[in-house]
Amino acid sequence: MKQGLRWGALLLAGALGWTGCGGDDSGTGRVDDPVVPVTPVEDSQLPDAGTQVPDAGTQVPDAGTQVPDAGTQVPDAGTQVPDAGTDAGTGTDAGTGTDGGTGPAEKVQTYPLPSAPGWTFYNQEQGAPRYVYGITADQGGNVWVAGGEEGLFLIKKGSHTIQRFTMSEGLRPFGRMRDGVGGAPPGVPYLKVISVAGGPAGTVFVGYAGKPPKAGMPTCEDEWDQAENDHREPDASVYKSGDADKVTLKADGSIDVVHYDIHTGPKKVSNEMRGREKLCTIYRIAYDPVKEVVWFGGNHGFAMGNAKFNGIVPSYCWDPRPWTTEGFKWEFECAGLYEHVHPAIAGSKGELLSDRYFGISITENHDVFFGGQIRSTRFRYGTNGDNYWQAQSETENKGYDWNRFDIWPDAVPNYPTEAQRVDDNVSGMAPAANDGVWVSSFYYGLARLSANGTVETKVMKDLVNYMPANGNTPAMAPTSAVATDPWDGSLWVGANWWGGITRLKGGSTVKYSTEVFGNVLTSSSSVSDIQFDRSSSTRRVLVSFEGLKNTKTGVVTPGLIGIYEGD
């Protein structure tokens, strides 16, 4: 690894003196559903509640071996199970008919393929997925699309043909077991691609949703710990589900896949000596080509992966013996990553509040802003000479409250009750001038933060979907994506409801709404992602409209891929 990153060897004395996240005796807290006075449509991007086991402090690793850098090799993951689960708020991703007998019959709401100067669009008829969760381009100009339960999609540079990849082609939305060989978890696997970030030419980093649990059972975030508390065997098909892959396109059109199993093994965190399994759903990903690291924003917290991790690890990584066995070991090279960090706070009952890190923005000095449902932070990775563990302490530890940003403030700064909370619900982040960051919120529009996290300005009225206050309903501009244009510094802002895209440019505002995308799409679908093809010599904006299923009526509005090449 470059720039001094030493996997498994960044030590502080007395590592096991530090505690970690969710010890065996910890209770389970809940981040409650945000209260929205008016919900005009069923919204597939809206964050819902999650469960968290309270953390006890900052993790610091034991010594280990550097992660190997070269190559890609992962065994075939088997065959995709179609529609193995339901979309959070949107129903099943693919197919027709009824929603598994649990709701009204589906009625697909078709609409004409939009046509506008500078724009190229792709819908299902052209091979796009029904629901479009994210879009990106690698350094070779290939466009990759997150297609939910339908898998990963690719538009090669210079082509208009869309390719699809599923578990049959090698996607691996699950980790490996300590069974002696690193085999797949028992049970039915679950595929749902929800985030993508372009890497080197021909490579994309892919984020998955964790597998939905059976009714009444813990989520993928809590299954590992709750099963221990319940004195039962944990469901590995749930707690080992999700996380991320590195996917590399081969010359013959097939793919190599390396999985990032975002967890920490045994004997590394004093409060979680049996190992930690918390992050599973990866909402956003950002690749830093200079540091050769990849950042994952997930449920509960965020993590850092080695972008050159090849998946080839020592055999001891799969040691099936109990972790208490003499001579047992596990090192960070087994996973190719460090996890996890969160700018968490405690609620009024002492519960840990941390969830849904949709915001990631890498700064010029290679610090990273992360934005979540409750708080945001500047992870001071570059500032601390690429020392992940010191940066973690400067986000989480006592004395660093100033680095846990409450952008849309709660009624009280600490220990808020549910009634006192105003959750930020960050949906995205993008670089701003002077080393700052733009932050979008699923409810409150935009805020611009300085380099140290001070709120400098907020933007709501200029956005395409601004709704003024009405009686007891506060003003809103629900926003689901934001990106800074590398060509002119303008800001592209995607509406979560009611609108389309706003472009803030040089003090002026350009709005792309019904006249570009049509009324059906803009009235029902969120803009799930906006990114730029930085390999292009001219502006190339990549936009994904997620699509929507109204679970009350069964009406499905398919998503859309949009690519803009213009001024």
Coordinates of C-alpha atoms in Angstrom, one line a residue:
M1 CA 0.0 0.0 0.0
K2 CA 1.1 3.5 -0.7
Q3 CA 1.4 6.6 1.6
G4 CA 2.4 4.7 4.7
L5 CA -0.8 2.6 5.1
R6 CA 0.2 -0.6 7.0
W7 CA -2.6 -3.1 7.3
G8 CA -2.7 -4.7 10.7
A9 CA 0.4 -3.0 12.0
L10 CA -0.8 0.4 13.2
L11 CA -0.5 -0.3 16.9
L12 CA -1.1 1.4 20.2
A13 CA 0.1 -0.2 23.4
G14 CA -2.3 -2.2 25.3
A15 CA -4.7 -2.8 22.4
L16 CA -7.0 -5.1 24.2
G17 CA -7.5 -2.5 26.9
W18 CA -9.8 -0.8 24.5
T19 CA -13.4 -1.8 24.3
G20 CA -15.6 -2.1 21.3
C21 CA -19.1 -2.1 19.9
G22 CA -21.8 -4.1 21.4
G23 CA -20.4 -6.4 24.0
D24 CA -22.1 -9.7 24.7
D25 CA -24.0 -8.3 27.6
S26 CA -25.1 -5.2 25.9
G27 CA -28.8 -4.4 25.3
T28 CA -30.2 -3.4 21.9
G29 CA -31.1 0.3 21.2
R30 CA -33.1 1.6 18.4
V31 CA -32.8 4.6 16.2
D32 CA -36.4 5.6 15.8
D33 CA -38.2 6.5 12.6
P34 CA -38.0 10.1 11.7
V35 CA -41.3 12.0 11.9
V36 CA -42.4 13.5 8.6
P37 CA -45.6 15.5 8.7
V38 CA -46.5 14.9 5.1
T39 CA -45.6 11.9 3.0
P40 CA -47.2 12.3 -0.4
V41 CA -45.8 9.0 -1.9
E42 CA -44.4 5.8 -0.7
D43 CA -40.7 6.7 -0.6
S44 CA -38.1 4.0 -1.3
Q45 CA -35.1 6.2 -0.2
L46 CA -36.5 7.3 3.1
P47 CA -34.4 5.9 6.0
D48 CA -36.3 3.7 8.4
A49 CA -35.5 2.6 11.9
G50 CA -32.5 0.4 12.7
T51 CA -31.3 -1.4 15.8
Q52 CA -28.0 -0.9 17.4
V53 CA -26.1 -2.5 20.2
P54 CA -24.4 0.3 22.2
D55 CA -20.7 0.8 21.7
A56 CA -18.3 0.9 24.5
G57 CA -15.4 2.9 23.0
T58 CA -12.7 2.9 20.4
Q59 CA -11.3 -0.3 18.9
V60 CA -7.6 -0.6 18.4
P61 CA -6.1 -3.6 16.6
D62 CA -3.5 -6.1 17.6
A63 CA -0.5 -6.6 15.4
G64 CA -0.9 -8.4 12.1
T65 CA 0.5 -8.9 8.7
Q66 CA 0.1 -6.6 5.7
V67 CA -2.7 -7.5 3.4
P68 CA -1.5 -8.9 0.0
D69 CA -2.0 -6.4 -2.8
A70 CA -2.1 -8.3 -6.1
G71 CA -4.5 -10.4 -8.0
T72 CA -8.2 -11.3 -7.8
Q73 CA -9.5 -14.7 -6.9
V74 CA -12.8 -15.7 -5.3
P75 CA -14.7 -19.0 -5.9
D76 CA -18.0 -18.9 -7.8
A77 CA -20.7 -17.9 -5.4
G78 CA -23.4 -20.1 -7.0
T79 CA -26.7 -19.3 -8.5
Q80 CA -28.8 -16.2 -7.9
V81 CA -32.0 -16.7 -6.0
P82 CA -34.5 -14.5 -7.9
D83 CA -36.5 -12.0 -5.8
A84 CA -35.2 -13.5 -2.5
G85 CA -36.7 -10.8 -0.3
T86 CA -38.5 -7.5 -0.6
D87 CA -37.4 -4.0 -1.3
A88 CA -37.4 -1.7 1.8
G89 CA -40.6 0.2 1.0
T90 CA -40.8 -0.7 -2.6
G91 CA -41.7 -4.4 -2.8
T92 CA -39.9 -7.0 -5.0
D93 CA -37.4 -5.6 -7.4
A94 CA -38.1 -7.7 -10.5
G95 CA -40.9 -9.6 -12.0
T96 CA -44.7 -9.1 -12.4
G97 CA -47.9 -10.3 -10.7
T98 CA -48.5 -10.0 -7.0
D99 CA -46.1 -9.1 -4.3
G100 CA -45.7 -12.6 -2.9
G101 CA -49.3 -12.6 -1.9
T102 CA -48.7 -9.9 0.7
G103 CA -50.1 -6.9 -1.1
P104 CA -52.2 -5.7 -4.1
A105 CA -51.4 -6.9 -7.6
E106 CA -48.6 -5.0 -9.3
K107 CA -49.7 -2.5 -11.9
V108 CA -46.6 -1.1 -13.8
Q109 CA -47.0 2.5 -14.6
T110 CA -45.3 3.0 -17.9
Y111 CA -44.1 6.4 -19.2
P112 CA -42.5 7.6 -22.5
L113 CA -38.7 7.4 -22.5
P114 CA -37.7 11.1 -22.0
S115 CA -36.0 13.0 -24.7
A116 CA -34.1 16.2 -24.1
P117 CA -31.0 18.0 -25.6
G118 CA -27.8 16.6 -24.1
W119 CA -29.5 13.7 -22.3
T120 CA -29.4 9.9 -23.1
F121 CA -31.8 7.7 -21.2
Y122 CA -32.1 3.9 -20.6
N123 CA -35.1 2.1 -19.3
Q124 CA -36.2 -1.5 -18.8
E125 CA -36.9 -1.9 -22.5
Q126 CA -33.2 -1.3 -23.2
G127 CA -32.0 -3.6 -20.5
A128 CA -31.9 -1.3 -17.4
P129 CA -33.1 -2.7 -14.0
R130 CA -36.6 -2.0 -12.7
Y131 CA -35.1 -0.1 -9.7
V132 CA -31.9 1.9 -10.1
Y133 CA -30.1 2.5 -6.8
G134 CA -26.8 4.0 -7.9
I135 CA -24.7 4.8 -10.9
T136 CA -20.9 5.4 -11.4
A137 CA -18.1 5.3 -13.9
D138 CA -14.7 3.6 -13.5
Q139 CA -11.5 5.3 -14.6
G140 CA -11.9 3.7 -18.1
G141 CA -15.3 5.3 -18.7
N142 CA -17.4 2.2 -18.2
V143 CA -20.7 3.0 -16.5
W144 CA -21.9 0.7 -13.7
V145 CA -25.4 0.6 -12.3
A146 CA -26.7 -0.8 -9.0
G147 CA -29.9 -2.7 -9.9
G148 CA -31.1 -4.0 -6.6
E149 CA -32.2 -7.7 -6.6
E150 CA -31.6 -7.8 -10.3
G151 CA -27.9 -7.4 -9.7
L152 CA -25.1 -5.3 -11.2
F153 CA -25.4 -3.7 -14.7
L154 CA -22.7 -2.4 -17.1
I155 CA -22.6 -0.1 -20.1
K156 CA -19.2 -0.4 -21.6
K157 CA -17.5 2.8 -22.8
G158 CA -18.6 3.5 -26.4
S159 CA -21.5 1.1 -26.1
H160 CA -25.2 1.4 -25.6
T161 CA -25.7 -2.3 -24.7
I162 CA -26.5 -3.1 -21.1
Q163 CA -24.9 -6.2 -19.5
R164 CA -26.2 -7.8 -16.3
F165 CA -24.2 -9.7 -13.6
T166 CA -25.8 -11.7 -10.8
M167 CA -24.6 -14.4 -8.4
S168 CA -24.5 -16.8 -11.3
E169 CA -21.7 -14.7 -12.8
G170 CA -19.8 -14.4 -9.4
L171 CA -21.3 -11.6 -7.3
R172 CA -20.9 -12.6 -3.7
P173 CA -23.2 -10.7 -1.3
F174 CA -22.1 -12.7 1.7
G175 CA -19.0 -13.4 3.7
R176 CA -17.1 -16.6 4.5
M177 CA -17.4 -18.9 7.4
R178 CA -14.6 -20.0 9.8
D179 CA -15.3 -23.6 8.7
G180 CA -11.7 -24.6 7.7
V181 CA -12.1 -23.6 4.1
G182 CA -13.8 -20.2 4.1
G183 CA -17.1 -21.6 2.7
A184 CA -20.3 -19.8 2.1
P185 CA -22.8 -19.4 4.9
P186 CA -25.5 -22.0 5.2
G187 CA -29.0 -20.9 4.1
V188 CA -30.4 -19.0 1.2
P189 CA -28.3 -16.1 -0.1
Y190 CA -29.7 -12.7 -0.8
L191 CA -28.7 -10.4 -3.6
K192 CA -29.5 -6.7 -3.6
V193 CA -27.0 -4.2 -5.1
I194 CA -27.6 -0.7 -3.7
S195 CA -24.4 1.2 -4.2
V196 CA -21.5 1.5 -6.7
A197 CA -18.3 3.5 -6.9
G198 CA -15.9 3.4 -9.9
G199 CA -12.4 2.2 -9.3
P200 CA -9.4 1.7 -11.7
A201 CA -10.4 1.1 -15.3
G202 CA -12.6 -1.9 -15.5
T203 CA -13.2 -2.1 -11.7
V204 CA -16.1 -1.1 -9.6
F205 CA -16.8 -1.4 -5.9
V206 CA -20.2 -2.7 -5.2
G207 CA -22.3 -2.3 -2.0
Y208 CA -25.1 -4.7 -0.9
A209 CA -28.1 -4.6 1.3
G210 CA -28.1 -7.2 4.2
K211 CA -30.6 -10.0 4.0
P212 CA -34.0 -9.2 5.5
P213 CA -34.6 -11.5 8.6
K214 CA -37.6 -13.7 9.2
A215 CA -40.5 -12.0 10.9
G216 CA -39.7 -11.2 14.5
M217 CA -36.0 -12.0 14.2
P218 CA -33.1 -9.5 14.5
T219 CA -31.7 -7.7 11.5
C220 CA -28.3 -8.4 10.0
E221 CA -26.8 -5.8 12.3
D222 CA -28.0 -7.4 15.5
E223 CA -28.3 -11.2 14.7
W224 CA -24.8 -12.1 15.8
D225 CA -25.1 -10.4 19.2
Q226 CA -28.8 -11.2 19.9
A227 CA -28.3 -14.9 19.1
E228 CA -25.6 -15.0 21.8
N229 CA -27.9 -13.3 24.2
D230 CA -30.7 -15.8 23.3
H231 CA -28.3 -18.8 23.7
R232 CA -29.1 -20.0 20.1
E233 CA -27.1 -20.6 17.0
P234 CA -26.9 -17.3 14.9
D235 CA -28.3 -17.3 11.4
A236 CA -25.2 -16.9 9.2
S237 CA -27.3 -16.3 6.1
V238 CA -28.4 -13.0 7.8
Y239 CA -25.4 -11.8 9.8
K240 CA -22.9 -12.7 7.0
S241 CA -25.1 -11.1 4.3
G242 CA -24.5 -7.9 2.4
D243 CA -21.2 -5.9 2.7
A244 CA -19.3 -5.2 -0.5
D245 CA -17.4 -6.6 -3.5
K246 CA -14.6 -5.4 -5.8
V247 CA -15.7 -6.4 -9.3
T248 CA -13.2 -6.4 -12.2
L249 CA -14.1 -6.8 -15.8
K250 CA -12.1 -9.4 -17.7
A251 CA -11.1 -9.3 -21.4
D252 CA -13.7 -12.0 -22.2
G253 CA -16.5 -10.1 -20.6
S254 CA -16.7 -12.2 -17.4
I255 CA -15.8 -10.8 -14.0
D256 CA -13.4 -11.4 -11.2
V257 CA -14.9 -10.8 -7.7
V258 CA -13.3 -10.1 -4.4
H259 CA -15.5 -9.8 -1.3
Y260 CA -15.1 -7.4 1.6
D261 CA -16.5 -9.2 4.6
I262 CA -16.9 -6.2 6.8
H263 CA -16.4 -7.6 10.3
T264 CA -13.7 -8.0 12.9
G265 CA -12.6 -11.5 13.9
P266 CA -12.0 -12.9 17.4
K267 CA -9.5 -11.6 20.0
K268 CA -9.3 -8.0 18.6
V269 CA -11.7 -6.0 20.6
S270 CA -11.9 -6.5 24.4
N271 CA -15.7 -6.1 24.7
E272 CA -16.3 -8.4 21.7
M273 CA -13.7 -11.1 22.0
R274 CA -15.7 -13.6 20.0
G275 CA -15.7 -11.2 17.0
R276 CA -17.9 -8.4 15.7
E277 CA -20.6 -8.5 13.0
K278 CA -22.4 -5.2 12.7
L279 CA -22.1 -3.5 9.3
C280 CA -24.0 -5.3 6.5
T281 CA -25.9 -2.8 4.4
I282 CA -23.6 -0.4 2.4
Y283 CA -25.4 2.7 1.3
R284 CA -22.5 4.6 -0.3
I285 CA -18.9 3.9 -1.4
A286 CA -16.0 6.3 -2.2
Y287 CA -12.7 5.3 -3.8
D288 CA -9.5 7.2 -3.1
P289 CA -7.0 6.3 -5.9
V290 CA -4.1 8.2 -4.2
K291 CA -4.3 6.3 -0.9
E292 CA -5.6 3.2 -2.6
V293 CA -8.3 2.8 -0.1
V294 CA -12.1 2.4 -0.4
W295 CA -14.5 3.9 2.1
F296 CA -17.8 2.2 3.0
G297 CA -20.8 4.1 4.5
G298 CA -23.2 1.6 6.1
N299 CA -25.8 0.9 8.7
H300 CA -24.4 1.7 12.2
G301 CA -21.1 3.1 11.0
F302 CA -18.4 3.3 8.4
A303 CA -15.3 1.3 7.4
M304 CA -12.1 1.5 5.3
G305 CA -11.0 -1.2 2.9
N306 CA -7.7 -1.9 1.1
A307 CA -8.5 -1.2 -2.5
K308 CA -5.9 -3.7 -3.7
F309 CA -7.1 -6.5 -1.5
N310 CA -7.1 -9.7 -3.5
G311 CA -9.0 -12.1 -1.3
I312 CA -6.1 -14.5 -1.0
V313 CA -5.5 -14.9 2.7
P314 CA -3.7 -17.4 5.1
S315 CA -5.5 -20.6 6.0
Y316 CA -5.7 -19.6 9.7
C317 CA -8.4 -17.1 8.7
W318 CA -10.8 -20.0 8.4
D319 CA -9.8 -21.8 11.6
P320 CA -12.9 -23.6 12.8
R321 CA -11.8 -24.1 16.4
P322 CA -13.3 -22.0 19.2
W323 CA -11.5 -18.7 19.5
T324 CA -10.6 -19.6 23.1
T325 CA -8.4 -22.4 21.8
E326 CA -4.7 -22.0 22.6
G327 CA -2.9 -20.8 19.5
F328 CA -6.0 -19.5 17.8
K329 CA -5.4 -16.2 15.9
W330 CA -7.2 -13.9 13.5
E331 CA -5.6 -10.9 11.8
F332 CA -6.9 -7.9 9.9
E333 CA -5.4 -9.2 6.6
C334 CA -8.1 -11.9 6.7
A335 CA -10.7 -9.2 5.8
G336 CA -8.6 -6.6 4.0
L337 CA -10.3 -3.8 6.0
Y338 CA -10.7 -2.0 9.3
E339 CA -14.1 -1.4 10.8
H340 CA -16.0 0.4 12.2
V341 CA -16.3 4.1 13.3
H342 CA -19.3 6.3 14.1
P343 CA -19.9 9.8 15.5
A344 CA -22.5 8.3 17.8
I345 CA -24.3 10.0 20.7
A346 CA -26.3 8.6 23.5
G347 CA -30.1 9.0 23.8
S348 CA -32.0 9.9 26.9
K349 CA -32.1 6.3 28.0
G350 CA -28.4 5.7 27.3
E351 CA -29.0 4.0 24.0
L352 CA -26.5 4.5 21.2
L353 CA -27.7 6.6 18.3
S354 CA -25.9 5.9 15.0
D355 CA -27.2 4.8 11.7
R356 CA -27.3 5.1 7.9
Y357 CA -24.1 6.7 6.6
F358 CA -25.2 7.9 3.2
G359 CA -22.7 10.8 3.1
I360 CA -19.0 10.4 2.1
S361 CA -16.7 13.1 0.7
I362 CA -13.0 12.8 0.4
T363 CA -11.0 16.0 1.0
E364 CA -7.9 17.3 -0.7
N365 CA -5.7 16.1 2.2
H366 CA -7.5 12.7 2.3
D367 CA -9.5 13.2 5.3
V368 CA -13.1 12.0 4.8
F369 CA -16.4 13.6 5.8
F370 CA -19.0 11.1 6.7
G371 CA -22.7 11.9 7.2
G372 CA -25.3 9.8 9.0
Q373 CA -28.8 9.8 10.3
I374 CA -27.9 11.3 13.6
R375 CA -24.5 13.0 13.4
S376 CA -21.7 13.6 10.9
T377 CA -17.9 13.8 11.3
R378 CA -14.6 14.7 9.6
F379 CA -12.6 11.5 9.8
R380 CA -9.1 12.9 10.1
Y381 CA -7.3 10.2 8.3
G382 CA -5.0 12.3 6.2
T383 CA -4.5 14.8 9.0
N384 CA -3.1 12.0 11.2
G385 CA -0.7 10.6 8.6
D386 CA -3.1 7.8 7.5
N387 CA -3.4 6.6 11.0
Y388 CA -6.9 5.1 11.0
W389 CA -7.0 4.4 14.7
Q390 CA -6.0 7.9 15.7
A391 CA -8.6 9.3 13.3
Q392 CA -11.2 7.0 14.9
S393 CA -10.4 8.3 18.4
E394 CA -10.8 11.9 17.1
T395 CA -14.3 11.0 15.9
E396 CA -15.5 8.9 18.8
N397 CA -13.7 9.7 22.0
K398 CA -14.4 12.1 24.9
G399 CA -13.1 15.6 24.2
Y400 CA -14.0 15.4 20.5
D401 CA -17.6 16.4 20.7
W402 CA -16.7 19.2 18.3
N403 CA -16.1 16.6 15.6
R404 CA -19.6 15.2 15.8
F405 CA -21.7 17.6 13.8
D406 CA -25.4 18.2 14.5
I407 CA -26.2 20.0 11.3
W408 CA -30.0 20.5 11.9
P409 CA -29.7 20.8 15.6
D410 CA -31.6 18.7 18.2
A411 CA -33.4 20.6 21.0
V412 CA -30.5 19.6 23.3
P413 CA -26.9 18.7 22.4
N414 CA -26.7 15.6 24.5
Y415 CA -29.0 12.7 25.6
P416 CA -32.0 13.9 23.6
T417 CA -35.4 12.3 24.1
E418 CA -37.2 11.1 21.0
A419 CA -39.2 14.3 21.1
Q420 CA -36.1 16.5 21.3
R421 CA -34.4 14.9 18.3
V422 CA -34.2 16.5 14.9
D423 CA -32.4 13.8 12.9
D424 CA -30.2 15.2 10.1
N425 CA -30.9 12.2 7.9
V426 CA -27.9 12.9 5.7
S427 CA -28.4 11.6 2.1
G428 CA -25.2 12.6 0.5
M429 CA -22.0 14.7 0.7
A430 CA -19.9 16.5 -1.9
P431 CA -16.8 18.7 -1.8
A432 CA -17.3 22.5 -1.2
A433 CA -14.9 25.4 -1.5
N434 CA -12.1 26.0 1.1
D435 CA -11.9 22.3 2.1
G436 CA -15.6 22.3 3.2
V437 CA -18.4 20.0 2.3
W438 CA -21.9 20.2 1.0
V439 CA -24.4 18.0 2.9
S440 CA -27.8 16.9 1.6
S441 CA -30.7 15.8 3.8
F442 CA -33.5 13.5 3.0
Y443 CA -35.8 16.2 4.5
Y444 CA -34.1 19.6 4.9
G445 CA -32.4 20.4 1.6
L446 CA -28.7 21.4 1.7
A447 CA -26.1 22.7 4.2
R448 CA -22.6 23.8 3.5
L449 CA -20.1 23.1 6.2
S450 CA -16.6 24.6 6.7
A451 CA -13.5 22.5 7.0
N452 CA -14.1 22.1 10.7
G453 CA -17.8 21.3 10.4
T454 CA -19.3 24.7 11.1
V455 CA -22.5 25.3 9.3
E456 CA -21.9 28.2 6.9
T457 CA -25.2 28.3 5.0
K458 CA -28.3 26.3 4.3
V459 CA -30.2 26.1 1.0
M460 CA -33.8 25.1 0.6
K461 CA -35.9 27.7 -1.3
D462 CA -33.7 27.4 -4.4
L463 CA -34.3 23.7 -4.8
V464 CA -36.7 22.3 -7.4
N465 CA -39.0 20.6 -4.8
Y466 CA -39.1 23.3 -2.1
M467 CA -42.3 23.3 -0.1
P468 CA -42.9 26.2 2.2
A469 CA -44.2 25.8 5.7
N470 CA -47.9 25.1 6.0
G471 CA -49.5 25.3 9.4
N472 CA -47.7 22.8 11.7
T473 CA -45.9 21.3 8.7
P474 CA -42.3 22.8 8.5
A475 CA -40.7 23.9 5.2
M476 CA -39.1 21.0 3.4
A477 CA -36.9 20.2 0.3
P478 CA -36.4 16.5 0.5
T479 CA -33.0 15.8 -1.1
S480 CA -31.5 12.4 -1.9
A481 CA -28.2 13.0 -3.8
V482 CA -25.6 15.7 -4.3
A483 CA -22.5 16.0 -6.4
T484 CA -19.9 18.7 -7.2
D485 CA -19.2 19.2 -10.9
P486 CA -15.5 18.8 -11.5
W487 CA -15.6 21.0 -14.6
D488 CA -17.1 24.2 -13.2
G489 CA -17.7 23.6 -9.5
S490 CA -21.5 23.8 -9.9
L491 CA -23.6 21.7 -7.5
W492 CA -26.0 19.0 -8.8
V493 CA -28.8 18.2 -6.4
G494 CA -31.3 15.3 -6.7
A495 CA -34.8 15.6 -5.3
N496 CA -36.1 12.8 -3.0
W497 CA -39.7 13.7 -3.8
W498 CA -41.5 16.0 -6.1
G499 CA -39.0 17.2 -8.5
G500 CA -36.0 16.1 -10.4
I501 CA -32.6 17.9 -10.3
T502 CA -31.4 21.4 -9.3
R503 CA -28.1 22.8 -10.5
L504 CA -26.6 25.6 -8.5
K505 CA -24.2 27.4 -10.7
G506 CA -22.4 30.7 -10.2
G507 CA -25.3 32.3 -8.2
S508 CA -27.9 31.0 -10.6
T509 CA -30.2 28.0 -10.5
V510 CA -31.0 25.6 -13.3
K511 CA -33.8 23.1 -12.8
Y512 CA -34.3 19.9 -14.7
S513 CA -37.8 18.7 -13.9
T514 CA -41.0 17.7 -15.8
E515 CA -39.9 19.3 -19.0
V516 CA -36.9 17.0 -19.1
F517 CA -37.9 13.8 -17.3
G518 CA -41.7 13.9 -17.6
N519 CA -44.4 14.2 -14.9
V520 CA -44.7 10.5 -14.0
L521 CA -41.1 10.1 -13.1
T522 CA -40.5 13.4 -11.3
S523 CA -43.7 13.1 -9.2
S524 CA -42.9 9.6 -7.9
S525 CA -39.2 8.7 -8.1
S526 CA -36.2 9.9 -6.1
V527 CA -32.9 10.7 -7.7
S528 CA -31.0 8.0 -6.0
D529 CA -27.5 8.9 -7.2
I530 CA -25.5 11.6 -9.1
Q531 CA -21.9 11.0 -10.1
F532 CA -19.5 12.1 -12.8
D533 CA -17.5 10.2 -15.4
R534 CA -14.1 11.7 -14.6
S535 CA -12.4 9.8 -17.4
S536 CA -14.2 11.9 -20.0
S537 CA -12.6 15.0 -21.5
T538 CA -16.0 16.8 -21.3
R539 CA -18.8 16.9 -18.8
R540 CA -20.6 13.6 -18.4
V541 CA -23.2 13.5 -15.6
L542 CA -24.5 10.1 -14.5
V543 CA -28.0 10.1 -12.9
S544 CA -30.1 7.3 -11.5
F545 CA -33.8 7.6 -10.8
E546 CA -34.6 4.8 -8.4
G547 CA -38.2 4.0 -9.3
L548 CA -40.9 3.2 -6.8
K549 CA -43.5 0.7 -5.8
N550 CA -46.4 2.1 -3.9
T551 CA -47.1 -0.8 -1.5
K552 CA -50.7 0.4 -0.8
T553 CA -51.8 0.5 -4.4
G554 CA -49.4 -1.9 -6.1
V555 CA -48.5 0.7 -8.7
V556 CA -44.8 0.4 -9.8
T557 CA -43.0 3.3 -11.5
P558 CA -39.8 1.8 -12.9
G559 CA -36.6 3.7 -12.5
L560 CA -34.4 5.3 -15.2
I561 CA -30.7 5.8 -16.1
G562 CA -29.8 9.3 -17.4
I563 CA -26.5 10.5 -18.8
Y564 CA -26.1 14.2 -19.5
E565 CA -23.4 15.5 -21.8
G566 CA -23.8 19.3 -22.2
D567 CA -22.9 22.7 -20.7

